[in-house]
CSV table of C-alpha atoms in Angstrom, one decimal:
chain,number,residue,atom,x,y,z
A,1,ALA,CA,88.1,32.1,42.6
A,2,GLN,CA,87.1,33.4,40.1
A,3,ALA,CA,87.4,30.6,37.3
A,4,ALA,CA,85.4,28.8,39.6
A,5,GLN,CA,82.5,31.8,40.0
A,6,ALA,CA,82.4,31.2,36.3
A,7,GLU,CA,82.1,27.6,36.4
A,8,GLN,CA,78.9,28.0,38.3
A,9,GLY,CA,77.9,30.2,35.7
A,10,TRP,CA,78.1,33.7,37.0
A,11,ILE,CA,78.2,36.1,35.0
A,12,ILE,CA,79.9,39.6,36.0
A,13,GLN,CA,77.9,42.1,34.8
A,14,LYS,CA,78.0,45.2,36.2
A,15,VAL,CA,81.1,47.2,38.0
A,16,GLU,CA,81.6,50.4,40.5
A,17,TRP,CA,77.8,51.1,39.4
A,18,ARG,CA,77.6,54.9,40.9
A,19,VAL,CA,73.8,55.6,41.2
A,20,GLY,CA,72.7,58.6,41.4
A,21,ARG,CA,75.3,59.8,38.9
A,22,GLU,CA,75.2,57.9,35.8
A,23,GLU,CA,72.5,58.5,33.7
A,24,GLY,CA,68.9,55.9,34.5
A,25,THR,CA,70.5,55.4,38.4
A,26,ASN,CA,68.5,58.2,39.9
A,27,TRP,CA,67.1,57.2,43.1
A,28,GLN,CA,65.6,58.2,47.1
A,29,LEU,CA,65.2,57.2,49.8
A,30,ALA,CA,62.8,59.0,52.6
A,31,GLY,CA,62.9,62.3,49.7
A,32,GLU,CA,66.5,62.3,49.7
A,33,ARG,CA,68.6,61.8,46.8
A,34,VAL,CA,71.0,58.5,47.3
A,35,SER,CA,74.0,58.2,46.4
A,36,MET,CA,76.5,55.2,46.3
A,37,THR,CA,78.9,52.7,44.4
A,38,ILE,CA,78.2,49.4,43.5
A,39,ASP,CA,81.1,47.0,43.2
A,40,ARG,CA,79.7,44.5,41.5
A,41,ILE,CA,76.4,42.5,40.1
A,42,ASP,CA,77.0,39.2,38.9
A,43,PHE,CA,74.0,37.3,37.4
A,44,ASN,CA,73.2,33.5,37.0
A,45,PRO,CA,71.4,32.8,33.8
A,46,ARG,CA,70.8,28.9,34.6
A,47,LEU,CA,69.6,30.3,38.6
A,48,ARG,CA,68.2,33.6,37.6
A,49,THR,CA,69.8,34.7,40.2
A,50,TRP,CA,71.4,38.2,40.7
A,51,ARG,CA,74.7,38.9,43.1
A,52,VAL,CA,75.1,42.2,44.7
A,53,LEU,CA,78.8,42.0,45.9
A,54,ASP,CA,81.1,44.4,47.9
A,55,TYR,CA,84.5,44.2,47.9
A,56,LYS,CA,85.9,44.1,51.3
A,57,THR,CA,90.5,44.8,51.7
A,58,GLY,CA,90.4,44.1,55.0
A,59,ALA,CA,89.3,41.4,57.5
A,60,ILE,CA,85.3,40.0,57.6
A,61,HIS,CA,82.9,38.3,60.1
A,62,LYS,CA,84.2,34.4,59.8
A,63,LYS,CA,80.3,34.1,59.5
A,64,GLY,CA,79.7,36.5,56.6
A,65,PRO,CA,78.3,39.3,55.7
A,66,GLU,CA,75.2,39.2,57.8
A,67,TYR,CA,77.2,39.5,60.9
A,68,GLU,CA,78.9,42.7,59.7
A,69,HIS,CA,75.3,44.0,59.6
A,70,LEU,CA,73.3,42.7,62.3
A,71,GLU,CA,74.4,43.0,65.9
A,72,ASN,CA,71.9,41.3,68.7
A,73,MET,CA,70.0,44.1,70.4
A,74,ARG,CA,70.7,44.9,73.7
A,75,PRO,CA,70.2,47.9,76.8
A,76,GLY,CA,71.8,51.5,75.2
A,77,LEU,CA,71.4,51.2,71.4
A,78,LEU,CA,69.7,53.0,69.1
A,79,GLN,CA,66.4,51.1,67.3
A,80,LEU,CA,64.9,52.9,64.3
A,81,GLY,CA,62.0,49.8,63.6
A,82,GLU,CA,61.4,46.8,63.9
A,83,LEU,CA,64.0,43.7,65.2
A,84,MET,CA,65.0,41.4,62.8
A,85,PRO,CA,64.8,37.3,64.9
A,86,PRO,CA,67.4,35.9,66.1
A,87,ALA,CA,69.9,34.4,63.4
A,88,PRO,CA,68.8,30.6,62.9
A,89,GLY,CA,70.2,28.5,65.5
A,90,ARG,CA,72.7,30.5,66.7
A,91,ALA,CA,70.9,32.9,69.1
A,92,ARG,CA,68.2,33.9,71.3
A,93,SER,CA,68.5,37.4,71.2
A,94,ALA,CA,66.1,39.7,68.1
A,95,ARG,CA,68.9,41.4,66.1
A,96,ARG,CA,69.4,45.2,64.8
A,97,TRP,CA,70.7,46.5,62.1
A,98,LYS,CA,74.2,48.2,62.4
A,99,ASN,CA,75.0,48.5,58.4
A,100,VAL,CA,72.2,48.8,56.3
A,101,GLN,CA,74.7,49.0,52.7
A,102,LEU,CA,74.3,45.5,51.4
A,103,PRO,CA,70.4,45.9,51.5
A,104,LEU,CA,70.5,49.4,50.0
A,105,TYR,CA,71.9,47.9,46.8
A,106,ALA,CA,69.8,45.1,46.6
A,107,ALA,CA,66.9,47.7,47.2
A,108,TRP,CA,68.4,50.0,44.6
A,109,LEU,CA,68.2,47.1,42.3
A,110,ARG,CA,65.0,45.5,42.6
A,111,GLN,CA,63.2,49.1,42.6
A,112,THR,CA,65.5,50.4,39.7
A,113,GLY,CA,68.9,49.3,38.5
A,114,GLY,CA,67.3,45.6,37.8
A,115,ALA,CA,65.7,47.0,35.0
A,116,THR,CA,68.4,48.1,32.7
A,117,LEU,CA,70.1,44.7,32.9
A,118,GLY,CA,67.1,42.9,32.0
A,119,MET,CA,66.1,42.2,35.6
A,120,ARG,CA,62.9,39.7,36.1
A,121,ALA,CA,60.0,40.1,38.3
A,122,ASP,CA,60.9,36.5,39.4
A,123,ASP,CA,64.6,36.2,39.6
A,124,THR,CA,66.1,36.9,42.7
A,125,ILE,CA,69.1,38.6,44.3
A,126,GLU,CA,72.3,37.2,46.8
A,127,LEU,CA,74.6,39.5,48.4
A,128,GLY,CA,77.6,38.7,49.8
A,129,TYR,CA,81.5,40.2,50.2
A,130,VAL,CA,84.6,39.6,47.7
A,131,ALA,CA,87.5,39.3,50.3
A,132,LEU,CA,90.8,40.2,48.8
A,133,PRO,CA,93.8,39.1,51.0
A,134,ARG,CA,97.1,40.7,50.2
A,135,ASP,CA,97.7,37.0,49.0
A,136,ILE,CA,96.1,36.6,45.9
A,137,GLY,CA,95.6,33.4,45.7
A,138,SER,CA,93.5,33.4,49.0
A,139,ILE,CA,90.5,35.5,47.5
A,140,THR,CA,87.6,34.2,48.8
A,141,PHE,CA,83.6,35.2,48.5
A,142,ALA,CA,81.4,35.5,51.3
A,143,ARG,CA,77.6,35.1,50.9
A,144,TRP,CA,74.4,36.1,53.0
A,145,THR,CA,73.1,33.0,54.0
A,146,ASP,CA,69.7,33.8,54.7
A,147,TYR,CA,68.9,36.8,53.3
A,148,SER,CA,65.6,37.4,52.1
A,149,GLU,CA,63.3,39.9,50.9
A,150,SER,CA,61.7,40.7,54.7
A,151,ALA,CA,65.2,41.5,55.7
A,152,GLU,CA,65.5,44.1,52.8
A,153,ALA,CA,62.4,45.5,53.5
A,154,SER,CA,63.5,45.7,57.1
A,155,ALA,CA,67.0,47.4,56.3
A,156,LEU,CA,64.8,49.9,54.0
A,157,ALA,CA,62.6,50.9,56.7
A,158,TRP,CA,65.5,51.2,59.6
A,159,SER,CA,67.1,53.2,56.7
A,160,GLU,CA,64.5,56.0,55.6
A,161,GLU,CA,63.9,56.4,59.5
A,162,ALA,CA,67.1,57.5,60.1
A,163,VAL,CA,67.4,60.4,56.9
A,164,ARG,CA,63.6,61.5,58.7
A,165,ARG,CA,65.5,61.9,61.7
A,166,ILE,CA,68.3,63.5,60.3
A,167,ARG,CA,66.0,66.1,58.7
A,168,ALA,CA,65.0,66.5,62.0
A,169,GLY,CA,68.0,67.1,63.7
A,170,ILE,CA,67.5,64.2,65.9
A,171,PHE,CA,70.9,62.8,66.3
A,172,GLY,CA,70.4,61.2,69.9
A,173,PRO,CA,70.4,59.2,72.0
A,174,PRO,CA,74.5,58.2,71.8
A,175,ILE,CA,74.9,54.4,72.5
A,176,THR,CA,75.4,53.1,76.0
A,177,ASP,CA,76.9,50.6,77.9
A,178,ILE,CA,74.8,48.4,80.1
A,179,HIS,CA,75.0,51.6,83.0
A,180,GLY,CA,73.4,53.7,80.9
A,181,VAL,CA,76.4,55.9,80.3
A,182,PRO,CA,77.4,57.3,76.9
A,183,LYS,CA,80.3,55.4,74.9
A,184,GLY,CA,82.5,57.5,73.2
A,185,ASP,CA,83.7,61.2,73.9
A,186,TRP,CA,79.6,61.3,75.2
A,187,LYS,CA,80.7,60.2,77.6
A,188,PHE,CA,82.5,62.6,78.8
A,189,LEU,CA,79.8,64.7,79.2
A,190,ALA,CA,77.7,62.5,80.9
A,191,PRO,CA,80.4,60.6,83.6
A,192,ASP,CA,77.3,59.6,85.6
A,193,GLY,CA,74.7,58.7,82.4
A,194,TRP,CA,72.5,60.7,80.3
A,195,ALA,CA,69.5,61.1,83.5
A,196,ALA,CA,72.1,63.1,85.6
A,197,ALA,CA,73.2,65.3,82.7
A,198,LEU,CA,69.6,66.2,81.7
A,199,THR,CA,67.2,67.7,82.6
A,200,PRO,CA,63.5,65.4,81.3
A,201,GLU,CA,62.7,68.3,79.3
A,202,SER,CA,66.2,67.7,77.4
A,203,ALA,CA,66.1,64.3,77.2
A,204,ARG,CA,63.2,63.9,75.9
A,205,ARG,CA,64.0,66.4,73.0
A,206,PHE,CA,67.4,64.1,72.4
A,207,ALA,CA,66.3,61.0,72.0
A,208,GLY,CA,64.0,62.6,69.6
A,209,GLU,CA,60.3,61.9,71.6
A,210,GLY,CA,57.8,64.8,70.5
A,211,VAL,CA,59.7,66.2,67.5
A,212,ALA,CA,57.6,65.9,64.0
A,213,VAL,CA,59.8,63.3,62.1
């Protein structure tokens, strides 16, 4: 698999890049310092394209990295910003972010790390996974097919809102089912839903309403 990537013109530029811990990698999100490790960055000089890759030793979604990051919005799920449009030709529902890992890597590369590597303003960025199964002969590269700068901006906005809420002490409400009953351990605290378990004022506070972030 790696030989095929090399034949296509991909050249490994960085591995295990420790953002926030190596010189010249400092980055902030909503005023908070970010620390993360990017598994690998490739560059294709013919395409003027950078590719940010994350190694995955377990199973990944067969439809690609976007399905590990986005899910259809439905009642009971937390929304921290504008929703993403439906997946092209696959669904009708707007989507929410459930994972922002790869878009944050791309945002950091575009804003900070790219200068170290000689990235140009008109270069493009691709995202993907490298699936590492037990059978080394079955290594696969899974590309995020519809990734865009608008998706990156959306993920960044959701991440910044999450940081602001954490800083303000807002950690709810938890995800609920279609009947309004919290999932996970929360269901034991509010088996009949939050409306029955909390006073109106407490419910508003728990949801972050009226709290400065």
